[in-house]
mmCIF file of C-alpha atoms in Angstrom:
data_model
loop_
_atom_site.group_PDB
_atom_site.id
_atom_site.type_symbol
_atom_site.label_atom_id
_atom_site.label_comp_id
_atom_site.label_asym_id
_atom_site.label_seq_id
_atom_site.Cartn_x
_atom_site.Cartn_y
_atom_site.Cartn_z
ATOM 1 C CA MET C 1 13.155 -28.836 -21.095
ATOM 2 C CA THR C 2 16.648 -30.349 -20.776
ATOM 3 C CA PRO C 3 18.397 -30.316 -17.357
ATOM 4 C CA GLN C 4 20.916 -27.822 -18.627
ATOM 5 C CA ARG C 5 18.286 -25.328 -19.814
ATOM 6 C CA ARG C 6 16.331 -25.825 -16.635
ATOM 7 C CA ASN C 7 19.420 -24.847 -14.588
ATOM 8 C CA TRP C 8 19.870 -21.767 -16.746
ATOM 9 C CA VAL C 9 16.257 -20.727 -16.018
ATOM 10 C CA ARG C 10 16.773 -21.221 -12.361
ATOM 11 C CA TRP C 11 19.903 -19.052 -12.419
ATOM 12 C CA LEU C 12 18.167 -16.349 -14.427
ATOM 13 C CA LEU C 13 15.162 -16.326 -11.993
ATOM 14 C CA ALA C 14 17.492 -16.069 -9.027
ATOM 15 C CA ALA C 15 19.412 -13.159 -10.637
ATOM 16 C CA ALA C 16 16.208 -11.370 -11.485
ATOM 17 C CA LYS C 17 14.992 -11.745 -7.849
ATOM 18 C CA LEU C 18 18.295 -10.467 -6.591
ATOM 19 C CA ALA C 19 18.056 -7.428 -8.899
ATOM 20 C CA VAL C 20 14.538 -6.655 -7.708
ATOM 21 C CA CYS C 21 15.629 -6.978 -4.131
ATOM 22 C CA ALA C 22 18.618 -4.721 -4.731
ATOM 23 C CA LEU C 23 16.447 -2.077 -6.403
ATOM 24 C CA LEU C 24 13.964 -2.195 -3.534
ATOM 25 C CA CYS C 25 16.650 -1.811 -1.013
ATOM 26 C CA TRP C 26 18.170 1.106 -2.797
ATOM 27 C CA PHE C 27 14.966 3.175 -2.978
ATOM 28 C CA ILE C 28 14.119 2.358 0.694
ATOM 29 C CA TYR C 29 17.538 3.534 1.669
ATOM 30 C CA ALA C 30 16.911 6.740 -0.381
ATOM 31 C CA ALA C 31 13.705 7.307 1.558
ATOM 32 C CA PHE C 32 15.578 7.043 4.897
ATOM 33 C CA VAL C 33 18.277 9.431 3.728
ATOM 34 C CA SER C 34 15.697 11.908 2.463
ATOM 35 C CA GLY C 35 13.871 11.753 5.879
ATOM 36 C CA ASN C 36 17.109 12.206 7.834
ATOM 37 C CA GLN C 37 18.152 15.167 5.756
ATOM 38 C CA LYS C 38 14.906 16.952 6.447
ATOM 39 C CA LEU C 39 15.404 16.450 10.180
ATOM 40 C CA ASP C 40 18.772 18.124 10.123
ATOM 41 C CA GLY C 41 18.673 21.548 11.903
ATOM 42 C CA GLN C 42 15.409 20.679 13.591
ATOM 43 C CA THR C 43 15.132 20.528 17.422
ATOM 44 C CA TRP C 44 13.023 17.722 18.627
ATOM 45 C CA ARG C 45 12.815 14.972 21.280
ATOM 46 C CA VAL C 46 11.043 11.709 21.022
ATOM 47 C CA GLU C 47 9.416 8.992 23.206
ATOM 48 C CA PRO C 48 10.016 5.701 21.507
ATOM 49 C CA GLN C 49 7.131 3.832 22.940
ATOM 50 C CA TRP C 50 4.628 6.154 21.151
ATOM 51 C CA LEU C 51 6.480 5.610 17.842
ATOM 52 C CA VAL C 52 6.038 1.854 18.375
ATOM 53 C CA LEU C 53 2.300 2.434 18.889
ATOM 54 C CA SER C 54 2.107 4.649 15.859
ATOM 55 C CA GLY C 55 3.579 1.873 13.685
ATOM 56 C CA VAL C 56 1.182 -0.699 15.067
ATOM 57 C CA LEU C 57 -1.754 1.571 14.477
ATOM 58 C CA TYR C 58 -0.681 2.253 10.930
ATOM 59 C CA LEU C 59 -0.461 -1.451 10.098
ATOM 60 C CA LEU C 60 -3.854 -2.049 11.676
ATOM 61 C CA GLY C 61 -5.129 0.945 9.599
ATOM 62 C CA THR C 62 -4.088 -0.684 6.395
ATOM 63 C CA PHE C 63 -5.686 -4.045 7.185
ATOM 64 C CA PRO C 64 -9.197 -3.097 5.801
ATOM 65 C CA SER C 65 -7.640 -2.291 2.459
ATOM 66 C CA ALA C 66 -5.781 -5.714 2.529
ATOM 67 C CA VAL C 67 -9.082 -7.488 3.205
ATOM 68 C CA PHE C 68 -10.793 -5.497 0.397
ATOM 69 C CA TRP C 69 -8.172 -6.635 -1.989
ATOM 70 C CA TYR C 70 -8.655 -10.225 -1.033
ATOM 71 C CA VAL C 71 -12.436 -9.842 -1.512
ATOM 72 C CA VAL C 72 -11.752 -8.368 -5.013
ATOM 73 C CA LEU C 73 -9.512 -11.306 -5.948
ATOM 74 C CA ARG C 74 -12.128 -13.794 -4.814
ATOM 75 C CA ARG C 75 -14.879 -12.017 -6.655
ATOM 76 C CA THR C 76 -12.793 -12.095 -9.843
ATOM 77 C CA ARG C 77 -12.412 -15.899 -9.433
ATOM 78 C CA GLN C 78 -8.863 -15.850 -8.293
ATOM 79 C CA GLU C 79 -8.143 -18.983 -6.110
ATOM 80 C CA VAL C 80 -6.076 -17.370 -3.414
ATOM 81 C CA LYS C 81 -5.999 -17.988 0.338
ATOM 82 C CA PHE C 82 -6.751 -15.212 2.881
ATOM 83 C CA GLY C 83 -3.412 -15.306 4.686
ATOM 84 C CA GLU C 84 -1.595 -15.529 1.322
ATOM 85 C CA SER C 85 -3.211 -12.359 0.033
ATOM 86 C CA ILE C 86 -2.732 -10.452 3.285
ATOM 87 C CA ARG C 87 0.895 -11.470 3.340
ATOM 88 C CA ALA C 88 1.336 -10.337 -0.346
ATOM 89 C CA TYR C 89 -0.381 -7.057 0.383
ATOM 90 C CA TYR C 90 1.753 -5.961 3.266
ATOM 91 C CA ILE C 91 5.089 -6.995 1.698
ATOM 92 C CA SER C 92 4.184 -5.190 -1.572
ATOM 93 C CA GLN C 93 3.849 -1.868 0.307
ATOM 94 C CA LEU C 94 7.573 -1.586 0.051
ATOM 95 C CA GLY C 95 7.170 -1.419 -3.705
ATOM 96 C CA LYS C 96 5.676 2.077 -3.510
ATOM 97 C CA TYR C 97 9.162 3.507 -2.911
ATOM 98 C CA VAL C 98 10.176 2.542 -6.429
ATOM 99 C CA PRO C 99 9.191 4.970 -9.244
ATOM 100 C CA GLY C 100 6.253 3.914 -11.380
ATOM 101 C CA LYS C 101 4.406 1.858 -8.772
ATOM 102 C CA TRP C 102 4.979 -1.292 -10.944
ATOM 103 C CA MET C 103 6.950 -2.948 -8.214
ATOM 104 C CA VAL C 104 3.758 -3.277 -6.055
ATOM 105 C CA ILE C 105 2.089 -5.316 -8.762
ATOM 106 C CA LEU C 106 5.207 -7.424 -9.353
ATOM 107 C CA LEU C 107 5.499 -8.268 -5.615
ATOM 108 C CA ARG C 108 1.847 -9.105 -5.164
ATOM 109 C CA ARG C 109 1.735 -11.319 -8.237
ATOM 110 C CA THR C 110 4.993 -13.080 -7.297
ATOM 111 C CA LEU C 111 3.843 -13.794 -3.651
ATOM 112 C CA LEU C 112 0.459 -15.234 -4.875
ATOM 113 C CA ARG C 113 1.195 -18.937 -5.415
ATOM 114 C CA GLY C 114 -2.139 -20.262 -6.431
ATOM 115 C CA ARG C 115 -2.245 -22.279 -9.595
ATOM 116 C CA ASN C 116 -5.436 -20.542 -10.876
ATOM 117 C CA VAL C 117 -4.221 -16.971 -10.500
ATOM 118 C CA GLU C 118 -4.148 -14.789 -13.531
ATOM 119 C CA THR C 119 -1.561 -12.123 -13.873
ATOM 120 C CA THR C 120 -3.755 -9.619 -15.747
ATOM 121 C CA VAL C 121 -6.553 -10.005 -13.276
ATOM 122 C CA VAL C 122 -4.265 -9.573 -10.341
ATOM 123 C CA ALA C 123 -2.725 -6.453 -11.826
ATOM 124 C CA ALA C 124 -6.212 -5.024 -12.449
ATOM 125 C CA SER C 125 -7.250 -5.932 -8.925
ATOM 126 C CA VAL C 126 -4.335 -3.956 -7.526
ATOM 127 C CA PHE C 127 -5.459 -0.897 -9.324
ATOM 128 C CA PHE C 128 -9.031 -1.412 -8.380
ATOM 129 C CA GLU C 129 -8.109 -1.748 -4.661
ATOM 130 C CA THR C 130 -5.673 1.203 -4.740
ATOM 131 C CA LEU C 131 -8.100 3.507 -6.532
ATOM 132 C CA THR C 132 -10.894 2.630 -4.027
ATOM 133 C CA MET C 133 -8.597 3.202 -1.035
ATOM 134 C CA LEU C 134 -7.517 6.584 -2.356
ATOM 135 C CA ALA C 135 -11.074 7.608 -3.369
ATOM 136 C CA VAL C 136 -12.253 6.907 0.158
ATOM 137 C CA GLY C 137 -9.396 9.009 1.552
ATOM 138 C CA SER C 138 -10.134 11.838 -0.789
ATOM 139 C CA ALA C 139 -13.862 11.806 -0.019
ATOM 140 C CA MET C 140 -13.187 11.872 3.711
ATOM 141 C CA SER C 141 -10.613 14.711 3.315
ATOM 142 C CA ALA C 142 -13.054 16.767 1.142
ATOM 143 C CA LEU C 143 -15.799 16.481 3.725
ATOM 144 C CA VAL C 144 -13.552 17.355 6.655
ATOM 145 C CA LEU C 145 -12.140 20.331 4.802
ATOM 146 C CA LEU C 146 -15.314 21.717 3.573
ATOM 147 C CA VAL C 147 -16.824 21.658 7.111
ATOM 148 C CA TRP C 148 -13.937 22.807 9.276
ATOM 149 C CA HIS C 149 -11.076 24.140 7.080
ATOM 150 C CA ARG C 150 -12.806 26.113 4.339
ATOM 151 C CA GLN C 151 -9.773 28.473 4.051
ATOM 152 C CA GLN C 152 -7.705 25.604 2.534
ATOM 153 C CA THR C 153 -8.908 26.179 -0.950
ATOM 154 C CA ILE C 154 -6.122 24.371 -2.685
ATOM 155 C CA LEU C 155 -6.450 21.340 -0.549
ATOM 156 C CA ILE C 156 -10.212 21.346 -0.959
ATOM 157 C CA ALA C 157 -9.873 21.514 -4.708
ATOM 158 C CA THR C 158 -7.363 18.662 -4.541
ATOM 159 C CA ALA C 159 -9.580 16.450 -2.368
ATOM 160 C CA VAL C 160 -12.773 17.085 -4.359
ATOM 161 C CA GLY C 161 -11.067 16.627 -7.676
ATOM 162 C CA SER C 162 -9.272 13.502 -6.517
ATOM 163 C CA THR C 163 -12.627 11.977 -5.267
ATOM 164 C CA PHE C 164 -13.985 12.077 -8.717
ATOM 165 C CA LEU C 165 -10.870 11.304 -10.552
ATOM 166 C CA LEU C 166 -10.042 8.299 -8.444
ATOM 167 C CA GLY C 167 -13.557 7.194 -7.559
ATOM 168 C CA ILE C 168 -15.333 7.001 -10.897
ATOM 169 C CA PRO C 169 -13.033 4.388 -12.304
ATOM 170 C CA THR C 170 -13.892 2.118 -9.408
ATOM 171 C CA VAL C 171 -17.468 1.865 -10.605
ATOM 172 C CA PRO C 172 -17.252 -1.890 -11.912
ATOM 173 C CA SER C 173 -18.915 -1.134 -15.235
ATOM 174 C CA ILE C 174 -16.665 1.795 -15.833
ATOM 175 C CA PHE C 175 -13.579 -0.218 -14.660
ATOM 176 C CA GLN C 176 -14.556 -2.972 -17.079
ATOM 177 C CA TRP C 177 -14.835 -0.339 -19.880
ATOM 178 C CA LEU C 178 -11.335 0.945 -19.039
ATOM 179 C CA ILE C 179 -9.872 -2.625 -19.215
ATOM 180 C CA HIS C 180 -11.378 -2.820 -22.664
ATOM 181 C CA VAL C 181 -10.064 0.639 -23.798
ATOM 182 C CA LEU C 182 -6.579 -0.231 -22.487
ATOM 183 C CA ARG C 183 -6.793 -3.461 -24.606
ATOM 184 C CA VAL C 184 -6.102 -5.712 -21.582
ATOM 185 C CA GLY C 185 -8.455 -8.119 -23.353
ATOM 186 C CA LYS C 186 -5.789 -9.035 -25.751
ATOM 187 C CA LEU C 187 -3.862 -10.565 -22.941
ATOM 188 C CA ASN C 188 -6.912 -11.980 -21.117
ATOM 189 C CA ALA C 189 -10.234 -11.863 -22.894
ATOM 190 C CA THR C 190 -12.180 -12.568 -19.749
ATOM 191 C CA ALA C 191 -10.420 -9.998 -17.461
ATOM 192 C CA GLY C 192 -12.971 -7.217 -17.836
ATOM 193 C CA ALA C 193 -15.946 -9.487 -17.289
ATOM 194 C CA ARG C 194 -14.495 -10.726 -13.975
ATOM 195 C CA PHE C 195 -14.893 -7.306 -12.419
ATOM 196 C CA SER C 196 -18.591 -7.250 -13.200
ATOM 197 C CA GLN C 197 -18.942 -9.709 -10.270
ATOM 198 C CA ILE C 198 -18.081 -6.917 -7.827
ATOM 199 C CA GLY C 199 -21.484 -5.799 -6.628
ATOM 200 C CA PHE C 200 -22.715 -2.718 -4.866
ATOM 201 C CA ARG C 201 -22.604 -4.482 -1.472
ATOM 202 C CA VAL C 202 -18.972 -5.231 -1.889
ATOM 203 C CA ILE C 203 -18.248 -1.558 -2.779
ATOM 204 C CA VAL C 204 -20.200 -0.141 0.072
ATOM 205 C CA THR C 205 -18.730 -2.614 2.560
ATOM 206 C CA GLY C 206 -15.277 -1.755 1.192
ATOM 207 C CA TRP C 207 -15.783 1.965 1.591
ATOM 208 C CA LEU C 208 -16.904 1.580 5.195
ATOM 209 C CA GLY C 209 -14.098 -0.711 6.141
ATOM 210 C CA ILE C 210 -11.428 1.434 4.453
ATOM 211 C CA SER C 211 -12.914 4.596 6.038
ATOM 212 C CA LEU C 212 -12.335 2.931 9.522
ATOM 213 C CA GLY C 213 -8.841 2.173 8.391
ATOM 214 C CA TRP C 214 -8.092 5.859 7.531
ATOM 215 C CA PHE C 215 -9.293 6.809 11.026
ATOM 216 C CA VAL C 216 -6.927 4.304 12.592
ATOM 217 C CA GLN C 217 -4.084 5.781 10.580
ATOM 218 C CA GLY C 218 -5.117 9.190 11.827
ATOM 219 C CA MET C 219 -4.665 7.796 15.373
ATOM 220 C CA ALA C 220 -1.156 6.609 14.186
ATOM 221 C CA LEU C 221 -0.314 10.195 13.481
ATOM 222 C CA TRP C 222 -1.653 11.213 16.825
ATOM 223 C CA ALA C 223 0.721 8.679 18.465
ATOM 224 C CA THR C 224 3.682 10.238 16.611
ATOM 225 C CA LEU C 225 2.674 13.659 17.821
ATOM 226 C CA ARG C 226 2.543 12.262 21.415
ATOM 227 C CA ALA C 227 6.011 10.933 20.865
ATOM 228 C CA LEU C 228 7.224 14.444 20.008
ATOM 229 C CA GLY C 229 5.623 15.952 22.970
ATOM 230 C CA ALA C 230 2.819 17.884 21.067
ATOM 231 C CA PRO C 231 -0.106 19.208 23.094
ATOM 232 C CA VAL C 232 -2.511 16.442 22.291
ATOM 233 C CA GLU C 233 -4.927 14.551 24.431
ATOM 234 C CA GLY C 234 -6.664 11.251 23.816
ATOM 235 C CA PRO C 235 -6.525 9.476 20.428
ATOM 236 C CA LEU C 236 -9.774 11.127 19.318
ATOM 237 C CA TYR C 237 -8.330 14.565 19.814
ATOM 238 C CA GLU C 238 -8.443 16.357 16.359
ATOM 239 C CA LEU C 239 -8.987 12.959 14.796
ATOM 240 C CA SER C 240 -10.607 14.409 11.633
ATOM 241 C CA LEU C 241 -7.590 16.812 11.184
ATOM 242 C CA HIS C 242 -4.997 13.949 11.710
ATOM 243 C CA THR C 243 -6.904 11.595 9.393
ATOM 244 C CA THR C 244 -7.192 14.249 6.688
ATOM 245 C CA SER C 245 -3.480 14.953 7.003
ATOM 246 C CA VAL C 246 -2.609 11.227 6.414
ATOM 247 C CA ALA C 247 -5.197 10.445 3.728
ATOM 248 C CA LEU C 248 -4.838 13.512 1.629
ATOM 249 C CA GLY C 249 -1.122 13.345 1.866
ATOM 250 C CA VAL C 250 -1.218 9.783 0.518
ATOM 251 C CA VAL C 251 -3.545 10.828 -2.247
ATOM 252 C CA ALA C 252 -1.322 13.789 -3.266
ATOM 253 C CA GLY C 253 1.679 11.519 -3.208
ATOM 254 C CA PHE C 254 0.000 9.035 -5.434
ATOM 255 C CA ILE C 255 -1.144 11.609 -7.975
ATOM 256 C CA SER C 256 2.303 13.214 -8.116
ATOM 257 C CA GLN C 257 3.737 9.750 -8.903
ATOM 258 C CA ILE C 258 6.847 10.698 -6.788
ATOM 259 C CA PRO C 259 8.154 7.421 -5.096
ATOM 260 C CA GLY C 260 6.589 7.003 -1.677
ATOM 261 C CA GLY C 261 4.901 10.376 -2.016
ATOM 262 C CA LEU C 262 8.091 12.168 -0.930
ATOM 263 C CA PHE C 263 7.567 16.027 -0.356
ATOM 264 C CA MET C 264 3.828 15.824 -1.113
ATOM 265 C CA ARG C 265 2.898 14.301 2.249
ATOM 266 C CA GLU C 266 5.080 16.933 3.970
ATOM 267 C CA TRP C 267 3.454 19.757 2.101
ATOM 268 C CA VAL C 268 -0.063 18.535 2.928
ATOM 269 C CA SER C 269 0.802 17.851 6.596
ATOM 270 C CA GLY C 270 2.487 21.301 6.834
ATOM 271 C CA GLU C 271 -0.609 23.080 5.448
ATOM 272 C CA LEU C 272 -2.964 21.270 7.792
ATOM 273 C CA MET C 273 -0.798 20.770 10.964
ATOM 274 C CA GLU C 274 0.973 24.126 11.196
ATOM 275 C CA PRO C 275 -2.068 26.237 12.171
ATOM 276 C CA GLN C 276 -2.726 23.808 15.013
ATOM 277 C CA TYR C 277 0.693 22.844 16.288
ATOM 278 C CA GLY C 278 3.096 25.323 14.785
ATOM 279 C CA ALA C 279 5.607 25.111 11.940
ATOM 280 C CA ALA C 280 8.309 23.089 13.721
ATOM 281 C CA ILE C 281 5.892 20.279 14.937
ATOM 282 C CA GLY C 282 4.064 20.279 11.622
ATOM 283 C CA MET C 283 7.320 19.646 9.665
ATOM 284 C CA VAL C 284 9.034 17.226 12.161
ATOM 285 C CA SER C 285 5.867 15.167 12.786
ATOM 286 C CA ALA C 286 5.475 14.591 8.979
ATOM 287 C CA VAL C 287 9.009 13.422 8.530
ATOM 288 C CA ILE C 288 9.044 11.270 11.664
ATOM 289 C CA PHE C 289 5.735 9.751 10.742
ATOM 290 C CA ARG C 290 7.059 8.869 7.316
ATOM 291 C CA LEU C 291 10.059 7.085 8.822
ATOM 292 C CA VAL C 292 7.720 5.255 11.302
ATOM 293 C CA LEU C 293 5.691 3.984 8.401
ATOM 294 C CA LEU C 294 8.777 2.859 6.586
ATOM 295 C CA VAL C 295 10.187 1.027 9.534
ATOM 296 C CA SER C 296 6.854 -0.587 10.328
ATOM 297 C CA GLU C 297 6.394 -1.782 6.733
ATOM 298 C CA LEU C 298 9.957 -3.224 6.716
ATOM 299 C CA ALA C 299 9.403 -5.033 10.042
ATOM 300 C CA ILE C 300 6.105 -6.597 9.047
ATOM 301 C CA SER C 301 7.444 -7.466 5.547
ATOM 302 C CA ILE C 302 10.404 -9.314 7.172
ATOM 303 C CA ILE C 303 8.171 -11.101 9.585
ATOM 304 C CA LEU C 304 5.608 -12.139 7.010
ATOM 305 C CA TYR C 305 8.199 -13.167 4.381
ATOM 306 C CA ALA C 306 10.066 -15.311 6.995
ATOM 307 C CA VAL C 307 6.833 -16.994 8.011
ATOM 308 C CA GLY C 308 5.845 -17.731 4.378
ATOM 309 C CA TRP C 309 9.375 -19.000 3.562
ATOM 310 C CA ARG C 310 9.287 -21.495 6.339
ATOM 311 C CA ARG C 311 5.947 -22.919 5.064
ATOM 312 C CA LEU C 312 7.345 -22.981 1.582
ATOM 313 C CA ARG C 313 10.481 -25.004 2.336
ATOM 314 C CA GLU C 314 8.882 -28.453 2.392
ATOM 315 C CA PRO C 315 6.905 -28.107 -0.861
ATOM 316 C CA VAL C 316 9.937 -26.503 -2.605
ATOM 317 C CA ALA C 317 12.126 -29.392 -1.495
ATOM 318 C CA ALA C 318 9.536 -31.934 -2.749
ATOM 319 C CA ILE C 319 9.415 -30.092 -6.185
ATOM 320 C CA ASN C 320 13.193 -30.051 -6.431
ATOM 321 C CA ALA C 321 13.325 -33.741 -5.589
ATOM 322 C CA GLU C 322 10.735 -34.461 -8.288
ATOM 323 C CA LEU C 323 12.692 -32.372 -10.934
ATOM 324 C CA THR C 324 15.892 -34.177 -10.088
ATOM 325 C CA ALA C 325 14.289 -37.537 -10.343
ATOM 326 C CA SER C 326 12.701 -36.634 -13.698
ATOM 327 C CA SER C 327 15.955 -35.343 -15.157
ATOM 328 C CA SER C 328 17.773 -38.443 -14.230
ATOM 329 C CA ARG C 329 15.343 -40.741 -16.009
#
């Protein structure tokens, strides 16, 4: 490649990154605006320290899913580092606010810098991790609703149906078959076979870890309720209800394919929280909790991106020096 063409490629890549960043910022801004509009006309007070705790608990609650994705990558023979994959996972969460969910895949693949990383396998691993996380949330929600909230027939049907719809494809043999049906093999002939390496032990461990993560996210909702002055006691108070509200809201949002699950989470939360806390708290807590998640995702993404960028500066400088030297020969 000539130096002139190399410069053009650099400019095009820079322009593409700026376009992706601008698109991401726009949809995040739209999510903020939507949340603020829903709070108009609502009377509420807030204690900020509880919102901070809520954001921290949410980030902790998503950590098991991030670890599970790393394990899936390693099992499919992707040479990635633990810290690198965790960083890519958290930053990519901002991509869910863009329609189509493709931004999540793009961000994760871009942030994985290993030489032996295959784009098709990474994309498939994102779907595998996401479906597993949602299937666990659906199964937990179905169990809670069937035991304690049998009157919620629509939500029960949603939870039970989602458990099968999202859970069956995560059986490694079925997932491998889906990859074949979708003709991913034309891009990477070995992509499907890689997922046969994900054994029963990995699946069970993943389900247990992600279940724990959902409970922690339920505690995050509890912290938001505390911030609003709702009549709640310790973090275990109505934990099953709070966890179901968070988990099933995420599942409903994913199935609807609305960016960030807008409206669907509020509907699920309203159905479950209103009988316990009243219509006002049910509505306001859902919107405030969404804004807390968005702010916490933004904060951790900025921190992790900055940390990764500092570590990248020296290798990038060395590569640029090598390119300059080779072009001058």
